[in-house]
mmCIF file of C-alpha atoms in Angstrom:
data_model
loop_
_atom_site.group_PDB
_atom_site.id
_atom_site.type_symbol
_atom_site.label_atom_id
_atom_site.label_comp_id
_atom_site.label_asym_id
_atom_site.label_seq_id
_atom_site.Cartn_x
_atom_site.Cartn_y
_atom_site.Cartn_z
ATOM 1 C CA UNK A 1 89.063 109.870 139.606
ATOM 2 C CA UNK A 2 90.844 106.194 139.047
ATOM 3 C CA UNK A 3 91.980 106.575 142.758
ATOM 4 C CA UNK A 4 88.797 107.493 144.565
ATOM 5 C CA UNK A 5 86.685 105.014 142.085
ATOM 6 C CA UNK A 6 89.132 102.339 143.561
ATOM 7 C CA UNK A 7 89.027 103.124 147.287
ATOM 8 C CA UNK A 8 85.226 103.322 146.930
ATOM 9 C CA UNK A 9 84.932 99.805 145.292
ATOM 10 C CA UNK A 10 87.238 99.128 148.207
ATOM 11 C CA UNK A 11 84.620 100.080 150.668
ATOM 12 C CA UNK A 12 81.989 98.628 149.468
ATOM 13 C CA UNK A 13 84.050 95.027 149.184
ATOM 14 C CA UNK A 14 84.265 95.541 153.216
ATOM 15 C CA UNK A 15 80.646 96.320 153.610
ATOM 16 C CA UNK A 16 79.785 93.402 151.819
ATOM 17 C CA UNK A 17 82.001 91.093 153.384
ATOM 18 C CA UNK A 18 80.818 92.462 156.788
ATOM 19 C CA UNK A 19 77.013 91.791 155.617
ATOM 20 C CA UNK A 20 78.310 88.215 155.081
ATOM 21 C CA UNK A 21 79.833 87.918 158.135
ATOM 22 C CA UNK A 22 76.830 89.284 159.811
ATOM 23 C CA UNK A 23 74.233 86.856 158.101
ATOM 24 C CA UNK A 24 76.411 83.875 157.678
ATOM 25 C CA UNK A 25 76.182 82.928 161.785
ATOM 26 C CA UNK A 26 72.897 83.561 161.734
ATOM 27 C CA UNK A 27 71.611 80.627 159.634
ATOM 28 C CA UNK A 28 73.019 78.588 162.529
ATOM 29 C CA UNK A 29 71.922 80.524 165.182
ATOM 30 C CA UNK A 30 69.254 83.065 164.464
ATOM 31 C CA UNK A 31 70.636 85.939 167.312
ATOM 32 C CA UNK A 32 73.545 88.227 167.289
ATOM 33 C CA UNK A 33 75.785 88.133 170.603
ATOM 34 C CA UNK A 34 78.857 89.949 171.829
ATOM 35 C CA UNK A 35 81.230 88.227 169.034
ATOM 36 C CA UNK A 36 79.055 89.744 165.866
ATOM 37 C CA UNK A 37 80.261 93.396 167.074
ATOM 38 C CA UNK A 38 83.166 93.203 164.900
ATOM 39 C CA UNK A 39 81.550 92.551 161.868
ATOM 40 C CA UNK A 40 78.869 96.032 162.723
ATOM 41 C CA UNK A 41 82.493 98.079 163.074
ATOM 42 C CA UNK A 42 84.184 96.667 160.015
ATOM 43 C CA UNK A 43 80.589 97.271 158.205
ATOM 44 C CA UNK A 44 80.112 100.767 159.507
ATOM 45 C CA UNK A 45 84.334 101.558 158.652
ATOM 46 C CA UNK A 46 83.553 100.198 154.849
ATOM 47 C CA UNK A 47 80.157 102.008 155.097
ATOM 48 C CA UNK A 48 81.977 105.411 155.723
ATOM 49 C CA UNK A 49 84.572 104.556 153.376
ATOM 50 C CA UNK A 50 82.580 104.041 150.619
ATOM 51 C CA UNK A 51 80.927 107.416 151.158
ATOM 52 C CA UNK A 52 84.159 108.850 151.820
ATOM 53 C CA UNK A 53 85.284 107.468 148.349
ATOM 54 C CA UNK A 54 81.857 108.612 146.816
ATOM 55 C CA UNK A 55 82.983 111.961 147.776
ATOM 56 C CA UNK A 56 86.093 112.223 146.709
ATOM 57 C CA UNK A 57 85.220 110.181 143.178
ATOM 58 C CA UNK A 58 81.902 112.669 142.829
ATOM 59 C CA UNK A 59 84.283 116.027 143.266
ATOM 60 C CA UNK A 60 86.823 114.736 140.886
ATOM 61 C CA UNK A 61 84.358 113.380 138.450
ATOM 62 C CA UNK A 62 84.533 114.338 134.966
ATOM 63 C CA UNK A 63 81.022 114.463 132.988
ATOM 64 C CA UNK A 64 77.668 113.986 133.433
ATOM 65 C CA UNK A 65 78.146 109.908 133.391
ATOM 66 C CA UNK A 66 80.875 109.866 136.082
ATOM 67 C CA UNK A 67 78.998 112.132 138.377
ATOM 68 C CA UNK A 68 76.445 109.450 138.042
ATOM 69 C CA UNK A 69 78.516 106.689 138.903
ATOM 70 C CA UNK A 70 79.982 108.456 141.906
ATOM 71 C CA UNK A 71 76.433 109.261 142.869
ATOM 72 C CA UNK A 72 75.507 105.579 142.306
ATOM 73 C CA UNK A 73 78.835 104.289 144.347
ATOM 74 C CA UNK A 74 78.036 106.717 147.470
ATOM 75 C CA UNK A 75 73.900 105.757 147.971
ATOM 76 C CA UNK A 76 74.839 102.403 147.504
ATOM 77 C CA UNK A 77 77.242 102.875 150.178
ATOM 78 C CA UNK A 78 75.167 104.724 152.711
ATOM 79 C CA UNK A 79 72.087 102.013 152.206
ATOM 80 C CA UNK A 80 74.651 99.366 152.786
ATOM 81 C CA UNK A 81 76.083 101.094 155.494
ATOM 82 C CA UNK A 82 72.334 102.128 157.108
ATOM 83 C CA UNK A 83 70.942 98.291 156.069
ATOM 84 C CA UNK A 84 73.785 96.800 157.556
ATOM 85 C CA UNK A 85 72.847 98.738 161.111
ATOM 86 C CA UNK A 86 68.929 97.773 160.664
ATOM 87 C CA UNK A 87 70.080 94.130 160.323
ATOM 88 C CA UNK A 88 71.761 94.315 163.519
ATOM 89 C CA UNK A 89 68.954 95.864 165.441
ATOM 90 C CA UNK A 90 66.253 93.704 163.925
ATOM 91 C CA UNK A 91 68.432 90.537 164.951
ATOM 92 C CA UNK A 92 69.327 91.872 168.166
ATOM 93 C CA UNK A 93 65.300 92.143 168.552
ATOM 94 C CA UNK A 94 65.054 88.539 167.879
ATOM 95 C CA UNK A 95 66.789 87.334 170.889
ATOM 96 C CA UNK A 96 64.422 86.219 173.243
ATOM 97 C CA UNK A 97 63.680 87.561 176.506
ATOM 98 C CA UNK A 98 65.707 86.161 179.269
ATOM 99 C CA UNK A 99 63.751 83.750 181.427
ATOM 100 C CA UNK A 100 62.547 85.094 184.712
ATOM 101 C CA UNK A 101 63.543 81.186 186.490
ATOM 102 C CA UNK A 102 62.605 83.032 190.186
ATOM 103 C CA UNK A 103 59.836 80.885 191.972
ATOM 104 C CA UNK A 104 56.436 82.798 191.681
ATOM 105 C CA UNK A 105 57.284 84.164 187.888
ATOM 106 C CA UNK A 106 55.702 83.008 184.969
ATOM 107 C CA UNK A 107 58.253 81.530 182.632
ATOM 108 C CA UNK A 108 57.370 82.347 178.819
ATOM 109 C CA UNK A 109 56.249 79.602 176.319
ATOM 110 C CA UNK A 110 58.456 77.674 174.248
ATOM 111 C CA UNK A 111 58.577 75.390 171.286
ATOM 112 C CA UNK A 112 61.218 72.502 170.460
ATOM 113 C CA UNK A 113 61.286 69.003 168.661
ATOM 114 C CA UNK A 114 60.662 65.987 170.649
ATOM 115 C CA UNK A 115 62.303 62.579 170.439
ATOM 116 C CA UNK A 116 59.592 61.435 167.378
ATOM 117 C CA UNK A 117 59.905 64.799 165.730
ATOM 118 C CA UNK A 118 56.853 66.456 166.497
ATOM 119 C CA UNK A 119 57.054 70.062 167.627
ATOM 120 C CA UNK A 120 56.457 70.262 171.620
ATOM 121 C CA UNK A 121 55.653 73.591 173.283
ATOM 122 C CA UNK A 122 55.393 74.260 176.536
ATOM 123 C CA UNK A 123 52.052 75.246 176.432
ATOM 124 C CA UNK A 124 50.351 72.036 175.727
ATOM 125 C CA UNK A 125 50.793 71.709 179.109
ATOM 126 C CA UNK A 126 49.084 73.989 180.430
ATOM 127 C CA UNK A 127 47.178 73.260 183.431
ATOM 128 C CA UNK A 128 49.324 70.686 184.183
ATOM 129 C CA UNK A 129 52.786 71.328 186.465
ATOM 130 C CA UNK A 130 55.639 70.317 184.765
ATOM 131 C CA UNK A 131 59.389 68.743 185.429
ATOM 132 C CA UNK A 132 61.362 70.745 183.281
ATOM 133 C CA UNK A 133 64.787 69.282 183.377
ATOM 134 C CA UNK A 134 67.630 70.268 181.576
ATOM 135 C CA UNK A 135 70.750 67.942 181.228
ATOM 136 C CA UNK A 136 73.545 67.113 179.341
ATOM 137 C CA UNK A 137 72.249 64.649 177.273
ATOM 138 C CA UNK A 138 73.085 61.004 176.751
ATOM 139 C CA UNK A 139 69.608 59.501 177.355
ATOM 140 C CA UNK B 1 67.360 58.539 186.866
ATOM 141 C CA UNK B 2 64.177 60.525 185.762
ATOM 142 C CA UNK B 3 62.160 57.974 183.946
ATOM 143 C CA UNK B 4 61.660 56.354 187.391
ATOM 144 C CA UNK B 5 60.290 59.401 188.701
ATOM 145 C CA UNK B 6 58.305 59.171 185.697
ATOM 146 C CA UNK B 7 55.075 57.308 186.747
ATOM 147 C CA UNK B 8 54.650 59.090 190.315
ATOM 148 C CA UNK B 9 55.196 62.340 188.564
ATOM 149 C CA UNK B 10 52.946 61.229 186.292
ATOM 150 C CA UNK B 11 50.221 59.506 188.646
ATOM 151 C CA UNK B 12 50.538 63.119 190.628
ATOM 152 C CA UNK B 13 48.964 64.521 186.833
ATOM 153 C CA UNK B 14 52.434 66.424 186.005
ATOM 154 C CA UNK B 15 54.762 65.939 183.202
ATOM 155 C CA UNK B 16 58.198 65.226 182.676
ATOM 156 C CA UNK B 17 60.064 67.363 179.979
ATOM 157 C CA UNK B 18 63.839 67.215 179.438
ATOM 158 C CA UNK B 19 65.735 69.204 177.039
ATOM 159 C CA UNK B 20 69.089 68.794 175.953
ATOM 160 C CA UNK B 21 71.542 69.678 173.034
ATOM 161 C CA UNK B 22 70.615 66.094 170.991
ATOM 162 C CA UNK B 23 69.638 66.130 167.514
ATOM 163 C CA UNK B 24 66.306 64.481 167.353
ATOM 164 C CA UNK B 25 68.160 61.612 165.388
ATOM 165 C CA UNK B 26 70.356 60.678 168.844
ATOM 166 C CA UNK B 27 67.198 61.856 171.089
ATOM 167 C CA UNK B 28 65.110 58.950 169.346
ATOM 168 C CA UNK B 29 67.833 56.435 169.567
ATOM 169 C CA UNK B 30 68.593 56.916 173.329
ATOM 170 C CA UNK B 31 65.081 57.138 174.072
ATOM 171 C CA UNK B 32 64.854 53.449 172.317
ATOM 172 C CA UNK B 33 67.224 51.852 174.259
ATOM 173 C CA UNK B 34 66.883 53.148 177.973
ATOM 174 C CA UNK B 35 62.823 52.971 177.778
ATOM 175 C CA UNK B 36 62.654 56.827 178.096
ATOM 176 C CA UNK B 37 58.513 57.503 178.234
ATOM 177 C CA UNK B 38 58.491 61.150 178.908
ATOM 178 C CA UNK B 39 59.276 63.950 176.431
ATOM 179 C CA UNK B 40 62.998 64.645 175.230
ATOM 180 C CA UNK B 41 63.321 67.702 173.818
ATOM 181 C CA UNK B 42 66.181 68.632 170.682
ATOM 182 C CA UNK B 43 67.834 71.802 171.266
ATOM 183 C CA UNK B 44 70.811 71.808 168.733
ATOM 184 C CA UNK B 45 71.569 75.290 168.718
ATOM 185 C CA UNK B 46 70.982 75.492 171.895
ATOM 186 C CA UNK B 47 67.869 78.725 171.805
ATOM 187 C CA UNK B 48 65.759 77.577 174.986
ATOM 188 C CA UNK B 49 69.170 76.567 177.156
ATOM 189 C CA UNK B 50 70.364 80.312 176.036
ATOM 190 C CA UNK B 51 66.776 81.515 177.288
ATOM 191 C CA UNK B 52 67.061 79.617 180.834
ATOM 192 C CA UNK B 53 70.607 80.845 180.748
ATOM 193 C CA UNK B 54 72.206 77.662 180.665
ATOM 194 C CA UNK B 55 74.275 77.384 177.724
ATOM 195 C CA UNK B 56 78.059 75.707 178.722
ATOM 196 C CA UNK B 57 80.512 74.647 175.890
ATOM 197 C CA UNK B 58 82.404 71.159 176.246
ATOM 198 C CA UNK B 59 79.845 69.553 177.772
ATOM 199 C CA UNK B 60 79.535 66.761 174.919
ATOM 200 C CA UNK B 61 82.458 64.956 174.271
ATOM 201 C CA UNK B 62 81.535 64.132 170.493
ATOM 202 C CA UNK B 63 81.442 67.977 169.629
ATOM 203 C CA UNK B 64 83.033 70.103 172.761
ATOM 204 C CA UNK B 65 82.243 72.689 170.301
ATOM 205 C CA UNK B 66 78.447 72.560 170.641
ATOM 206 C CA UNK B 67 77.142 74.713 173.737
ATOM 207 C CA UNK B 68 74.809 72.409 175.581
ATOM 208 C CA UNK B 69 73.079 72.604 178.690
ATOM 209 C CA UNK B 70 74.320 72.910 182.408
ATOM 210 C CA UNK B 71 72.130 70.737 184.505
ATOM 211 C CA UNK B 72 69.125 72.280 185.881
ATOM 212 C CA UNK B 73 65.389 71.165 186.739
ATOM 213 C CA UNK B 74 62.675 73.943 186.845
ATOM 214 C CA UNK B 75 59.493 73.018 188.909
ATOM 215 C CA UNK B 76 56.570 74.551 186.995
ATOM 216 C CA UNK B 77 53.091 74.888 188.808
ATOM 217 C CA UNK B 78 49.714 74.043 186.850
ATOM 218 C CA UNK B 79 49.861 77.888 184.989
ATOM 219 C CA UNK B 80 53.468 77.390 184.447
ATOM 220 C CA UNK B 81 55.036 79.846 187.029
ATOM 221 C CA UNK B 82 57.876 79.253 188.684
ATOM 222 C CA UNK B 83 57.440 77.175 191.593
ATOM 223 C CA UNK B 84 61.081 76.096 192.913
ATOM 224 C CA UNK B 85 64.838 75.689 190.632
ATOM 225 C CA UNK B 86 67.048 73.057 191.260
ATOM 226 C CA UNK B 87 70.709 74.267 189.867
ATOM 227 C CA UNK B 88 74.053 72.422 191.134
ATOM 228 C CA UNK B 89 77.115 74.298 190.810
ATOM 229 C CA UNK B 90 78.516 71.072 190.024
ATOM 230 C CA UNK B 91 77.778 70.189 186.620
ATOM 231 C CA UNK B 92 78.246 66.346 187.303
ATOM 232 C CA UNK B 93 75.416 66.148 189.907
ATOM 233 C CA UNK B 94 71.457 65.487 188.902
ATOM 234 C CA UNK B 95 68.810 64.796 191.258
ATOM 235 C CA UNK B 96 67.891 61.636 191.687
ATOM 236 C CA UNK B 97 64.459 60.031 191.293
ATOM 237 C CA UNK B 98 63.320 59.999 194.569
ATOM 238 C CA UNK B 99 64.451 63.951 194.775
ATOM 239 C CA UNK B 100 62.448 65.012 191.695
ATOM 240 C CA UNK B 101 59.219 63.203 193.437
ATOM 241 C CA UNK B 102 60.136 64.817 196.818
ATOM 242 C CA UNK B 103 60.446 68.317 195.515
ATOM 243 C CA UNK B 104 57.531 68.063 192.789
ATOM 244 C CA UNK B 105 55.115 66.758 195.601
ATOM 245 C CA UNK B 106 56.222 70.006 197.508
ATOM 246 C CA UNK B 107 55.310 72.373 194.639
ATOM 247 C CA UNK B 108 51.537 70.833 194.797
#
């Protein structure tokens, strides 16, 4: 009972050190790419391990108030575990469409900060054609 | 180079818009001391450069970390379609002022 109690608590430490991982990056940069994957298997192993210790701690539990507990340990597990995968879609969602840059296309709006602070977005410009440079900076 | 495009662009009833990796903070400054009139825009964390697919790492020698922007210009029409792109494979070339003019008067 010890054991599985242990290796469940175990699981759930990796599912919420991959939630961390996942959400940390995100403050920076609100979209997941290619490097976040690691984080959704590590999640998903200390999902399933948690459940897995759930299990075992629920088959070996003695009275009413350790069945509970195992209970407890497992959902909290599978929610993580299930949460942790609707994060990841929901921020893969966010990222926004890739701009369609081929001549004829309409490219989609925009909004940014200008030199004085004041939001810009593309669209105040409408009905106007517009220079859109991009550089390196350095002005 | 742009900013003397600036007033024909301008004159012609387009806009100038340039984006870069800058915190608003270095945008302001360097807009301050090279006379800069049209819009510079602060992309940081670099979300519209990702969008136009433009993102490089390195480019800023303060933080080579950062991801800022390979050098492209995007001639927009009136209702913001696409009218012609201007992307170098080498990262050290922009188009000069008389360029922009040239190829903006041929998107009219």
């Amino acid at each position: 009972m010890k054991t599985a109690l242990f290796i469940c608590l175990l699981g759930l430490g990796l599912l919420v050190v991959a939630w961390a991982g996942a959400a940390y990056p995100l403050l920076d940069y609100p979209f997941l790419d290619e490097g976040d994957v690691p984080k959704l298997i590590v999640g998903s192993l200390g999902g399933a391990w948690a459940l897995w210790g759930g299990i075992q701690a629920l088959r070996l539990a003695e009275g009413k108030a350790g069945r509970l507990l195992a209970g407890f340990l497992m959902v909290l597990g599978l929610l993580g575990c299930a949460g942790l995968f609707a994060f990841m879609l929901v921020a893969t969602k966010m990222i926004p469409p890739p701009a369609d840059v081929k001549a004829g296309q309409a490219v989609a709006d925009f909004s940014l900060p200008d030199q004085s602070g004041k939001t810009f977005k593309l669209s105040d410009l409408k009905g106007k054609p517009v220079v859109l440079i991009f550089t390196r900076g350095f002005w | 180079m742009a900013q003397s495009a600036y007033d024909e662009i301008r004159k012609a009833g387009g806009e100038i818009v340039a984006i870069s990796n800058d915190s608003v903070e270095s945008l302001k400054e360097g807009a301050d001391k090279s006379g800069v009139k049209f819009t510079l825009l602060s992309d940081p964390k670099a979300v519209v450069i990702r969008i136009y697919h433009l993102e490089h790492k390195g480019l800023n020698v303060r933080e080579p970390e950062a991801t800022g922007a390979r050098p492209a210009v995007f001639f927009l029409n009136a209702d913001h379609t696409v009218a012609s792109v201007y992307q170098p494979e080498d990262i050290r070339y922009h188009l000069s002022a008389e360029e922009i003019i040239a190829r903006f008067k041929q998107t009219r």
